Amino acid sequence: MAPPPTKQTMKERILETADKLFYLQGIRAIGVDTIAAEIGISKRTLYNHFPSKDALIAAYLERRFVQPRPSDKPPAEQILATFDSLERRFAAKDFRGCPFVNAVAELGPADRAVKKIAIAFKESRRVWFRERLNELGVTEADALATQLVLLVDGSIAQDLVRDDPAMARAAKEAAKVLLRNAGVDVGDGGDGGDGTVKQVKRHKRAPQ
Amino acid sequence: MAPPPTKQTMKERILETADKLFYLQGIRAIGVDTIAAEIGISKRTLYNHFPSKDALIAAYLERRFVQPRPSDKPPAEQILATFDSLERRFAAKDFRGCPFVNAVAELGPADRAVKKIAIAFKESRRVWFRERLNELGVTEADALATQLVLLVDGSIAQDLVRDDPAMARAAKEAAKVLLRNAGVDVGDGGDGGDGTVKQVKRHKRAPQ
DNA sequence: TTTTGGTTACACAGACCTGTGTACTTAGGC
DNA sequence: GCCTAAGTACACAGGTCTGTGTAACCAAAA
């Protein structure tokens, strides 16, 4: 489309467009011609910046691998805020699941490069949870961190097929129970503090 | 390959082979020629049984949509046994995630037929959990059922990326905490013993 | 001015894909 | 024996894909 006003390297413009198309429509579904046409450049230029589509895919995934910004909020709040952020992303209509899980799913087990970066990403998320749990003095921080990433990935998978942002709220309520069970004070936060799970309202974005 | 000794309709042979290849390598990655060649039939025969590849994909997913066998075990045991079964499937080397999630991920949001059956499958699992929770007298059965499917799908996604069957155990431990918190007796904290669980009336206070 | 590096237009190779057309063969029921 | 249904072999149309080759173009630096 129209070139953005900011001075941006060609490589970054290619990556940005590839990201949008790969993520929203699938890696195999998008050809390099489509990416070049979307930017308005020739396919030759694209291949001058990336030696192959595989290299572009790898760069796309590496660009998606961003660390969460550091926060000075209390660790328990940071953990729970993860699910609020998730809910906001679910509500956006351009959310289409976890790019790493999707890439592994559609590229298959043979693509070891993709699998490697996906594993690294998932582990980094788990470690992020574990660090905060350690700060909170949770004894079984490692096991609990694993359980929290299960809730994150589970809600992402569910939202991918159901388009239901309430999955993030359900995950948050479950996370609260797990945290409380580990001795973390998560406040009553409107869910009564008696350990009962709040009823989750379900509203679909796309009526079937 | 060699035709199986059992009398099997051609349609079923095609579906069986398509299932194996689609699931293990991806739907877009497998062409109809590959399926026909794997069975040792001509492509024409395949198209005499399925009008298009899309029809074959739909039949593949419908064949994957199997209801869990009825069981006479106590509901809480049935629920927890789900995660044991999951762990066994993770350990098999031909496990490659949830076929419905994978299909939605690789076929994109435009394929409404695939999305529809994926939604139906996910909902059927959620309802299965809810029915058992209702039997147990859990008040917030619907919300808790949602949380349990988050754990199921989360462990599937994690295992897909990490090839780690322990994800199912982690999910099971989290499920126990959630069940206990809802007043279901799932035995003591230890995973040992005979694994039997007893149904006990709910007590609202969670252990803090 | 000359050079140089990035870009463009465009053709093309070679592979793979879905789906069809057609004529031939084979097996079973009548 | 004859007929029908199912399967086979094989070519082919028309499309997509990745990746390359080539000559021209253009702007900015030297």
Short mmCIF file of C-alpha atoms (C1' of nucleotides) in Angstrom, two decimals:
data_model
loop_
_atom_site.label_atom_id
_atom_site.label_comp_id
_atom_site.label_asym_id
_atom_site.label_seq_id
_atom_site.Cartn_x
_atom_site.Cartn_y
_atom_site.Cartn_z
CA MET A 1 0.00 0.00 0.00
CA ALA A 2 1.10 3.58 0.59
CA PRO A 3 4.63 3.66 1.96
CA PRO A 4 4.65 4.77 5.59
CA PRO A 5 5.87 8.29 6.19
CA THR A 6 8.54 7.26 8.68
CA LYS A 7 11.94 6.35 7.37
CA GLN A 8 11.97 2.60 7.62
CA THR A 9 14.40 0.17 6.17
CA MET A 10 13.17 -1.99 3.34
CA LYS A 11 13.94 -5.08 5.39
CA GLU A 12 11.68 -3.87 8.16
CA ARG A 13 8.89 -3.05 5.73
CA ILE A 14 9.09 -6.56 4.32
CA LEU A 15 9.08 -8.11 7.77
CA GLU A 16 6.17 -6.03 8.92
CA THR A 17 4.05 -7.04 5.97
CA ALA A 18 5.11 -10.67 6.14
CA ASP A 19 4.17 -10.69 9.80
CA LYS A 20 0.70 -9.40 9.13
CA LEU A 21 -0.01 -11.81 6.30
CA PHE A 22 1.67 -14.88 7.77
CA TYR A 23 -0.03 -14.42 11.10
CA LEU A 24 -3.51 -13.65 9.85
CA GLN A 25 -3.72 -16.06 6.95
CA GLY A 26 -1.11 -18.70 7.58
CA ILE A 27 2.47 -19.18 6.46
CA ARG A 28 1.75 -21.72 3.76
CA ALA A 29 -1.22 -19.72 2.54
CA ILE A 30 0.89 -16.66 1.71
CA GLY A 31 3.36 -16.66 -1.15
CA VAL A 32 6.27 -14.29 -1.50
CA ASP A 33 4.55 -12.69 -4.50
CA THR A 34 1.64 -11.73 -2.27
CA ILE A 35 3.94 -10.09 0.26
CA ALA A 36 5.83 -8.16 -2.40
CA ALA A 37 2.62 -7.04 -4.06
CA GLU A 38 1.19 -5.86 -0.74
CA ILE A 39 4.21 -3.60 -0.18
CA GLY A 40 4.36 -2.58 -3.81
CA ILE A 41 7.87 -3.83 -4.44
CA SER A 42 9.17 -6.41 -6.85
CA LYS A 43 9.72 -9.99 -5.83
CA ARG A 44 13.36 -9.52 -6.76
CA THR A 45 13.80 -6.90 -4.06
CA LEU A 46 12.34 -9.24 -1.49
CA TYR A 47 14.79 -11.95 -2.47
CA ASN A 48 17.61 -9.42 -2.26
CA HIS A 49 16.87 -9.03 1.44
CA PHE A 50 15.97 -12.60 2.36
CA PRO A 51 17.65 -15.53 0.65
CA SER A 52 14.60 -17.77 0.87
CA LYS A 53 11.10 -17.96 2.20
CA ASP A 54 12.37 -20.12 5.03
CA ALA A 55 14.68 -17.30 6.10
CA LEU A 56 11.75 -14.91 6.02
CA ILE A 57 9.69 -17.27 8.15
CA ALA A 58 12.49 -17.54 10.69
CA ALA A 59 12.87 -13.76 10.81
CA TYR A 60 9.10 -13.41 11.23
CA LEU A 61 9.10 -15.69 14.25
CA GLU A 62 12.18 -14.08 15.76
CA ARG A 63 10.52 -10.70 15.46
CA ARG A 64 7.51 -12.08 17.31
CA PHE A 65 9.75 -13.22 20.14
CA VAL A 66 9.54 -10.14 22.35
CA GLN A 67 10.19 -10.17 26.06
CA PRO A 68 7.51 -8.69 28.31
CA ARG A 69 8.32 -5.20 29.44
CA PRO A 70 9.69 -4.95 32.98
CA SER A 71 7.17 -3.76 35.53
CA ASP A 72 7.47 -2.45 39.05
CA LYS A 73 4.08 -3.75 40.09
CA PRO A 74 3.88 -6.53 42.70
CA PRO A 75 4.60 -9.96 41.23
CA ALA A 76 1.12 -11.36 41.87
CA GLU A 77 -0.41 -8.41 40.07
CA GLN A 78 1.95 -8.88 37.17
CA ILE A 79 0.94 -12.50 36.87
CA LEU A 80 -2.75 -11.76 36.88
CA ALA A 81 -2.30 -8.80 34.54
CA THR A 82 -1.06 -11.31 31.97
CA PHE A 83 -4.56 -12.65 31.64
CA ASP A 84 -6.08 -9.18 31.37
CA SER A 85 -3.68 -8.44 28.55
CA LEU A 86 -4.65 -11.73 26.96
CA GLU A 87 -8.31 -10.82 27.13
CA ARG A 88 -7.65 -7.52 25.41
CA ARG A 89 -5.78 -9.28 22.64
CA PHE A 90 -8.54 -11.84 22.23
CA ALA A 91 -11.06 -9.07 21.81
CA ALA A 92 -9.09 -7.59 18.91
CA LYS A 93 -10.37 -8.98 15.67
CA ASP A 94 -6.89 -9.56 14.30
CA PHE A 95 -5.99 -12.09 16.97
CA ARG A 96 -5.36 -15.53 15.54
CA GLY A 97 -3.76 -17.61 18.25
CA CYS A 98 -0.13 -18.08 19.14
CA PRO A 99 2.11 -17.59 16.10
CA PHE A 100 4.59 -20.15 17.39
CA VAL A 101 2.03 -22.86 18.02
CA ASN A 102 0.42 -22.13 14.67
CA ALA A 103 3.74 -22.32 12.86
CA VAL A 104 4.59 -25.66 14.44
CA ALA A 105 1.11 -26.93 13.66
CA GLU A 106 1.20 -26.01 10.00
CA LEU A 107 4.87 -26.54 9.19
CA GLY A 108 5.01 -29.94 10.82
CA PRO A 109 7.55 -31.67 13.01
CA ALA A 110 10.18 -31.80 10.27
CA ASP A 111 10.88 -28.07 10.43
CA ARG A 112 13.34 -28.10 13.28
CA ALA A 113 14.27 -24.43 13.04
CA VAL A 114 10.69 -23.37 13.65
CA LYS A 115 10.24 -25.87 16.43
CA LYS A 116 13.40 -24.67 18.15
CA ILE A 117 12.31 -21.06 18.35
CA ALA A 118 8.82 -22.10 19.44
CA ILE A 119 10.27 -24.12 22.31
CA ALA A 120 12.48 -21.21 23.31
CA PHE A 121 9.52 -18.86 23.36
CA LYS A 122 7.33 -21.16 25.42
CA GLU A 123 10.12 -21.75 27.89
CA SER A 124 10.81 -18.04 28.24
CA ARG A 125 7.19 -17.48 29.19
CA ARG A 126 7.36 -20.26 31.76
CA VAL A 127 10.53 -18.81 33.25
CA TRP A 128 8.91 -15.39 33.44
CA PHE A 129 6.12 -16.85 35.58
CA ARG A 130 8.58 -18.80 37.69
CA GLU A 131 10.67 -15.73 38.48
CA ARG A 132 7.63 -13.91 39.80
CA LEU A 133 6.54 -16.93 41.81
CA ASN A 134 9.99 -17.15 43.33
CA GLU A 135 9.72 -13.51 44.32
CA LEU A 136 6.50 -14.44 46.08
CA GLY A 137 8.26 -17.23 47.94
CA VAL A 138 6.20 -19.99 46.39
CA THR A 139 7.87 -23.30 47.14
CA GLU A 140 6.74 -25.19 44.05
CA ALA A 141 7.38 -22.24 41.76
CA ASP A 142 8.50 -24.37 38.84
CA ALA A 143 5.47 -26.65 38.83
CA LEU A 144 3.07 -23.78 39.33
CA ALA A 145 4.69 -21.81 36.51
CA THR A 146 4.05 -24.76 34.22
CA GLN A 147 0.42 -24.85 35.25
CA LEU A 148 0.03 -21.15 34.56
CA VAL A 149 1.39 -21.47 31.04
CA LEU A 150 -1.08 -24.29 30.48
CA LEU A 151 -3.86 -21.85 31.30
CA VAL A 152 -2.38 -19.25 28.98
CA ASP A 153 -1.98 -21.61 26.04
CA GLY A 154 -5.29 -23.28 26.72
CA SER A 155 -7.15 -20.00 26.59
CA ILE A 156 -5.32 -19.05 23.41
CA ALA A 157 -6.26 -22.32 21.71
CA GLN A 158 -9.85 -22.04 22.84
CA ASP A 159 -10.14 -18.46 21.66
CA LEU A 160 -8.61 -19.40 18.32
CA VAL A 161 -11.46 -21.77 17.56
CA ARG A 162 -14.29 -20.15 19.51
CA ASP A 163 -13.50 -16.43 19.23
CA ASP A 164 -14.44 -15.99 22.84
CA PRO A 165 -12.40 -13.50 24.88
CA ALA A 166 -14.10 -14.80 28.03
CA MET A 167 -11.65 -17.69 27.86
CA ALA A 168 -9.03 -15.30 29.22
CA ARG A 169 -11.25 -14.47 32.17
CA ALA A 170 -11.84 -18.14 32.87
CA ALA A 171 -8.09 -18.71 32.79
CA LYS A 172 -7.58 -15.82 35.18
CA GLU A 173 -10.06 -17.21 37.67
CA ALA A 174 -8.37 -20.60 37.51
CA ALA A 175 -4.99 -18.93 37.98
CA LYS A 176 -6.28 -17.20 41.09
CA VAL A 177 -7.34 -20.50 42.58
CA LEU A 178 -3.96 -22.06 41.83
CA LEU A 179 -2.11 -19.08 43.29
CA ARG A 180 -4.24 -18.99 46.40
CA ASN A 181 -3.70 -22.70 46.82
CA ALA A 182 0.03 -22.06 46.76
CA GLY A 183 -0.31 -19.48 49.51
CA VAL A 184 -0.24 -16.35 47.41
CA ASP A 185 -2.58 -13.55 48.42
CA VAL A 186 -4.44 -12.51 45.33
CA GLY A 187 -7.00 -10.43 47.19
CA ASP A 188 -10.70 -10.91 46.82
CA GLY A 189 -10.66 -9.04 43.53
CA GLY A 190 -14.42 -9.19 43.22
CA ASP A 191 -14.61 -12.92 43.09
CA GLY A 192 -15.66 -13.24 46.69
CA GLY A 193 -12.41 -14.53 48.06
CA ASP A 194 -14.12 -17.72 49.16
CA GLY A 195 -12.50 -19.68 46.43
CA THR A 196 -15.59 -20.11 44.35
CA VAL A 197 -15.21 -19.54 40.71
CA LYS A 198 -17.00 -16.65 39.21
CA GLN A 199 -19.53 -17.41 36.55
CA VAL A 200 -18.10 -16.46 33.21
CA LYS A 201 -20.32 -14.67 30.78
CA ARG A 202 -19.85 -15.85 27.25
CA HIS A 203 -20.36 -13.55 24.34
CA LYS A 204 -19.38 -14.52 20.87
CA ARG A 205 -17.83 -12.17 18.44
CA ALA A 206 -18.92 -13.95 15.29
CA PRO A 207 -22.39 -15.42 15.40
CA GLN A 208 -22.51 -18.76 13.65
CA MET B 1 0.81 -50.44 0.77
CA ALA B 2 -0.46 -53.97 1.08
CA PRO B 3 -4.25 -53.98 1.32
CA PRO B 4 -5.37 -54.90 4.82
CA PRO B 5 -6.78 -58.40 5.17
CA THR B 6 -10.06 -57.22 6.63
CA LYS B 7 -12.84 -56.38 4.25
CA GLN B 8 -12.88 -52.62 4.29
CA THR B 9 -14.65 -50.28 2.00
CA MET B 10 -12.56 -48.22 -0.33
CA LYS B 11 -13.96 -45.08 1.22
CA GLU B 12 -12.77 -46.14 4.64
CA ARG B 13 -9.32 -47.02 3.33
CA ILE B 14 -9.04 -43.57 1.79
CA LEU B 15 -10.20 -41.90 4.96
CA GLU B 16 -7.83 -43.90 7.12
CA THR B 17 -4.85 -42.98 5.01
CA ALA B 18 -5.90 -39.36 4.68
CA ASP B 19 -6.23 -39.20 8.44
CA LYS B 20 -2.75 -40.48 9.04
CA LEU B 21 -1.12 -38.16 6.51
CA PHE B 22 -3.21 -35.05 7.23
CA TYR B 23 -2.73 -35.38 10.95
CA LEU B 24 0.96 -36.16 10.97
CA GLN B 25 2.14 -33.85 8.22
CA GLY B 26 -0.52 -31.22 7.84
CA ILE B 27 -3.51 -30.80 5.57
CA ARG B 28 -1.90 -28.35 3.18
CA ALA B 29 1.28 -30.37 3.09
CA ILE B 30 -0.42 -33.47 1.71
CA GLY B 31 -1.78 -33.59 -1.83
CA VAL B 32 -4.42 -36.00 -3.04
CA ASP B 33 -1.79 -37.69 -5.21
CA THR B 34 0.18 -38.55 -2.10
CA ILE B 35 -2.83 -40.13 -0.45
CA ALA B 36 -3.73 -42.17 -3.51
CA ALA B 37 -0.15 -43.31 -3.96
CA GLU B 38 0.09 -44.35 -0.30
CA ILE B 39 -2.94 -46.64 -0.71
CA GLY B 40 -1.89 -47.79 -4.13
CA ILE B 41 -4.98 -46.57 -5.94
CA SER B 42 -5.39 -44.13 -8.76
CA LYS B 43 -6.24 -40.53 -8.13
CA ARG B 44 -9.38 -41.07 -10.20
CA THR B 45 -10.69 -43.59 -7.69
CA LEU B 46 -10.17 -41.14 -4.87
CA TYR B 47 -12.14 -38.49 -6.71
CA ASN B 48 -14.89 -41.04 -7.36
CA HIS B 49 -15.41 -41.29 -3.61
CA PHE B 50 -14.86 -37.67 -2.59
CA PRO B 51 -15.88 -34.84 -4.88
CA SER B 52 -13.07 -32.56 -3.74
CA LYS B 53 -10.21 -32.27 -1.32
CA ASP B 54 -12.35 -30.02 0.84
CA ALA B 55 -14.89 -32.83 1.18
CA LEU B 56 -12.11 -35.18 2.17
CA ILE B 57 -10.88 -32.72 4.79
CA ALA B 58 -14.37 -32.41 6.22
CA ALA B 59 -14.77 -36.18 6.35
CA TYR B 60 -11.37 -36.47 8.02
CA LEU B 61 -12.38 -34.08 10.79
CA GLU B 62 -15.79 -35.66 11.22
CA ARG B 63 -14.14 -39.03 11.61
CA ARG B 64 -11.94 -37.55 14.33
CA PHE B 65 -14.99 -36.32 16.18
CA VAL B 66 -15.57 -39.34 18.43
CA GLN B 67 -17.44 -39.17 21.69
CA PRO B 68 -15.72 -40.56 24.78
CA ARG B 69 -16.91 -44.05 25.66
CA PRO B 70 -19.40 -44.17 28.52
CA SER B 71 -17.91 -45.26 31.80
CA ASP B 72 -19.40 -46.46 35.05
CA LYS B 73 -16.57 -45.09 37.14
CA PRO B 74 -17.28 -42.23 39.55
CA PRO B 75 -17.41 -38.85 37.79
CA ALA B 76 -14.37 -37.40 39.54
CA GLU B 77 -12.32 -40.40 38.49
CA GLN B 78 -13.54 -40.03 34.94
CA ILE B 79 -12.48 -36.42 34.90
CA LEU B 80 -9.00 -37.14 36.21
CA ALA B 81 -8.63 -40.18 33.95
CA THR B 82 -8.92 -37.77 31.04
CA PHE B 83 -5.49 -36.42 31.89
CA ASP B 84 -3.99 -39.88 32.26
CA SER B 85 -5.29 -40.75 28.83
CA LEU B 86 -3.84 -37.50 27.56
CA GLU B 87 -0.45 -38.38 29.01
CA ARG B 88 -0.49 -41.74 27.26
CA ARG B 89 -1.29 -40.09 23.96
CA PHE B 90 1.46 -37.52 24.45
CA ALA B 91 3.94 -40.31 25.00
CA ALA B 92 3.09 -41.88 21.66
CA LYS B 93 5.42 -40.55 19.01
CA ASP B 94 2.63 -40.06 16.50
CA PHE B 95 0.86 -37.47 18.60
CA ARG B 96 0.76 -34.07 16.94
CA GLY B 97 -1.66 -31.93 18.86
CA CYS B 98 -5.37 -31.45 18.44
CA PRO B 99 -6.43 -32.05 14.83
CA PHE B 100 -9.18 -29.46 15.10
CA VAL B 101 -6.98 -26.71 16.46
CA ASN B 102 -4.33 -27.57 13.90
CA ALA B 103 -6.84 -27.45 11.07
CA VAL B 104 -8.15 -24.06 12.14
CA ALA B 105 -4.60 -22.79 12.54
CA GLU B 106 -3.46 -23.85 9.10
CA LEU B 107 -6.65 -23.37 7.08
CA GLY B 108 -7.29 -19.92 8.45
CA PRO B 109 -10.40 -18.14 9.60
CA ALA B 110 -11.95 -18.12 6.14
CA ASP B 111 -12.70 -21.84 6.15
CA ARG B 112 -15.98 -21.73 7.99
CA ALA B 113 -16.79 -25.41 7.56
CA VAL B 114 -13.64 -26.42 9.39
CA LYS B 115 -14.15 -23.83 12.07
CA LYS B 116 -17.70 -24.99 12.65
CA ILE B 117 -16.77 -28.58 13.34
CA ALA B 118 -13.85 -27.48 15.51
CA ILE B 119 -16.18 -25.38 17.63
CA ALA B 120 -18.62 -28.27 17.94
CA PHE B 121 -15.86 -30.58 19.08
CA LYS B 122 -14.51 -28.20 21.68
CA GLU B 123 -17.96 -27.54 23.02
CA SER B 124 -18.74 -31.25 23.24
CA ARG B 125 -15.69 -31.74 25.42
CA ARG B 126 -16.70 -28.88 27.65
CA VAL B 127 -20.20 -30.30 28.00
CA TRP B 128 -18.76 -33.71 28.88
CA PHE B 129 -16.87 -32.16 31.77
CA ARG B 130 -19.88 -30.16 32.86
CA GLU B 131 -22.13 -33.20 32.97
CA ARG B 132 -19.75 -34.95 35.33
CA LEU B 133 -19.38 -31.87 37.49
CA ASN B 134 -23.15 -31.62 37.71
CA GLU B 135 -23.25 -35.22 38.87
CA LEU B 136 -20.82 -34.20 41.57
CA GLY B 137 -23.09 -31.39 42.64
CA VAL B 138 -20.62 -28.66 41.80
CA THR B 139 -22.44 -25.35 41.80
CA GLU B 140 -20.37 -23.56 39.20
CA ALA B 141 -20.13 -26.58 36.94
CA ASP B 142 -20.20 -24.59 33.72
CA ALA B 143 -17.36 -22.27 34.68
CA LEU B 144 -15.27 -25.09 36.08
CA ALA B 145 -15.82 -27.18 32.96
CA THR B 146 -14.43 -24.29 30.93
CA GLN B 147 -11.37 -24.14 33.14
CA LEU B 148 -10.78 -27.86 32.76
CA VAL B 149 -10.84 -27.67 28.97
CA LEU B 150 -8.34 -24.84 29.21
CA LEU B 151 -6.01 -27.23 31.01
CA VAL B 152 -6.62 -29.93 28.41
CA ASP B 153 -5.99 -27.67 25.45
CA GLY B 154 -3.09 -25.97 27.18
CA SER B 155 -1.31 -29.23 27.78
CA ILE B 156 -1.96 -30.31 24.19
CA ALA B 157 -0.48 -27.10 22.82
CA GLN B 158 2.51 -27.31 25.13
CA ASP B 159 3.16 -30.93 24.24
CA LEU B 160 2.86 -30.14 20.55
CA VAL B 161 5.70 -27.66 20.87
CA ARG B 162 7.80 -29.28 23.59
CA ASP B 163 7.10 -33.01 23.18
CA ASP B 164 6.80 -33.30 26.92
CA PRO B 165 4.17 -35.75 28.24
CA ALA B 166 4.72 -34.32 31.72
CA MET B 167 2.48 -31.46 30.61
CA ALA B 168 -0.45 -33.81 31.08
CA ARG B 169 0.61 -34.53 34.66
CA ALA B 170 0.93 -30.83 35.37
CA ALA B 171 -2.55 -30.30 33.99
CA LYS B 172 -3.87 -33.12 36.15
CA GLU B 173 -2.39 -31.60 39.29
CA ALA B 174 -3.91 -28.23 38.43
CA ALA B 175 -7.24 -29.92 37.78
CA LYS B 176 -7.12 -31.52 41.20
CA VAL B 177 -6.61 -28.17 42.84
CA LEU B 178 -9.52 -26.67 40.94
CA LEU B 179 -11.77 -29.63 41.77
CA ARG B 180 -10.82 -29.60 45.43
CA ASN B 181 -11.49 -25.90 45.52
CA ALA B 182 -14.97 -26.55 44.18
CA GLY B 183 -15.62 -29.02 46.96
CA VAL B 184 -14.91 -32.25 45.12
CA ASP B 185 -12.95 -34.86 47.05
CA VAL B 186 -10.09 -36.02 44.90
CA GLY B 187 -8.13 -37.78 47.61
CA ASP B 188 -5.13 -36.35 49.43
CA GLY B 189 -2.47 -34.22 47.82
CA GLY B 190 -0.25 -37.16 46.99
CA ASP B 191 -0.64 -38.62 43.55
CA GLY B 192 -0.01 -42.10 44.81
CA GLY B 193 -2.46 -44.57 46.19
CA ASP B 194 -4.99 -46.28 44.02
CA GLY B 195 -6.08 -43.02 42.51
CA THR B 196 -9.65 -43.53 43.55
CA VAL B 197 -11.65 -40.50 44.46
CA LYS B 198 -14.74 -40.21 46.53
CA GLN B 199 -17.60 -37.92 46.03
CA VAL B 200 -18.21 -35.68 48.98
CA LYS B 201 -20.50 -32.75 49.38
CA ARG B 202 -18.89 -29.46 48.64
CA HIS B 203 -17.48 -27.23 51.30
CA LYS B 204 -17.06 -23.71 50.16
CA ARG B 205 -14.00 -22.62 52.07
CA ALA B 206 -10.82 -23.16 50.14
CA PRO B 207 -7.66 -24.16 51.98
CA GLN B 208 -5.58 -21.04 52.28
"C1'" DT C 1 30.50 13.44 -14.55
"C1'" DT C 2 31.05 8.94 -13.42
"C1'" DT C 3 30.24 5.25 -10.53
"C1'" DT C 4 27.71 2.45 -7.60
"C1'" DG C 5 24.08 0.23 -5.11
"C1'" DG C 6 19.43 -0.51 -4.71
"C1'" DT C 7 15.37 -1.19 -7.25
"C1'" DT C 8 12.23 -2.50 -11.15
"C1'" DA C 9 9.98 -5.10 -14.90
"C1'" DC C 10 9.52 -9.27 -16.70
"C1'" DA C 11 10.34 -13.66 -18.37
"C1'" DC C 12 11.09 -18.22 -17.10
"C1'" DA C 13 12.38 -22.79 -15.14
"C1'" DG C 14 10.82 -26.49 -12.57
"C1'" DA C 15 7.97 -28.20 -9.33
"C1'" DC C 16 3.59 -29.16 -7.33
"C1'" DC C 17 -1.33 -28.66 -6.89
"C1'" DT C 18 -6.52 -29.78 -7.84
"C1'" DG C 19 -9.56 -31.65 -10.79
"C1'" DT C 20 -11.20 -33.76 -15.37
"C1'" DG C 21 -11.53 -36.64 -19.59
"C1'" DT C 22 -11.14 -40.99 -21.71
"C1'" DA C 23 -10.49 -45.42 -22.93
"C1'" DC C 24 -9.25 -49.84 -20.95
"C1'" DT C 25 -9.56 -53.72 -17.68
"C1'" DT C 26 -11.41 -56.68 -14.26
"C1'" DA C 27 -14.72 -59.05 -11.10
"C1'" DG C 28 -19.32 -60.49 -9.86
"C1'" DG C 29 -24.15 -61.12 -10.59
"C1'" DC C 30 -27.69 -62.47 -13.98
"C1'" DG D 1 -21.89 -65.71 -22.02
"C1'" DC D 2 -23.22 -60.94 -20.91
"C1'" DC D 3 -23.75 -56.78 -18.46
"C1'" DT D 4 -22.67 -53.56 -15.01
"C1'" DA D 5 -19.95 -51.35 -11.57
"C1'" DA D 6 -15.68 -50.28 -9.86
"C1'" DG D 7 -11.09 -49.43 -10.58
"C1'" DT D 8 -6.88 -48.31 -13.58
"C1'" DA D 9 -3.64 -45.87 -16.50
"C1'" DC D 10 -2.48 -41.76 -18.19
"C1'" DA D 11 -2.64 -37.48 -20.26
"C1'" DC D 12 -3.69 -32.83 -19.53
"C1'" DA D 13 -5.64 -28.23 -18.37
"C1'" DG D 14 -4.94 -24.43 -15.60
"C1'" DG D 15 -3.36 -22.73 -11.59
"C1'" DT D 16 0.13 -21.75 -7.82
"C1'" DC D 17 4.47 -21.81 -5.81
"C1'" DT D 18 9.74 -20.77 -5.05
"C1'" DG D 19 13.61 -18.98 -6.88
"C1'" DT D 20 16.69 -17.08 -10.75
"C1'" DG D 21 18.41 -14.38 -14.73
"C1'" DT D 22 18.75 -10.11 -17.09
"C1'" DA D 23 18.63 -5.62 -18.67
"C1'" DA D 24 17.14 -1.16 -17.57
"C1'" DC D 25 16.51 2.64 -14.28
"C1'" DC D 26 17.49 6.16 -10.84
"C1'" DA D 27 19.40 8.68 -7.07
"C1'" DA D 28 23.07 9.84 -4.42
"C1'" DA D 29 27.93 9.73 -3.53
"C1'" DA D 30 32.67 10.51 -5.25
#
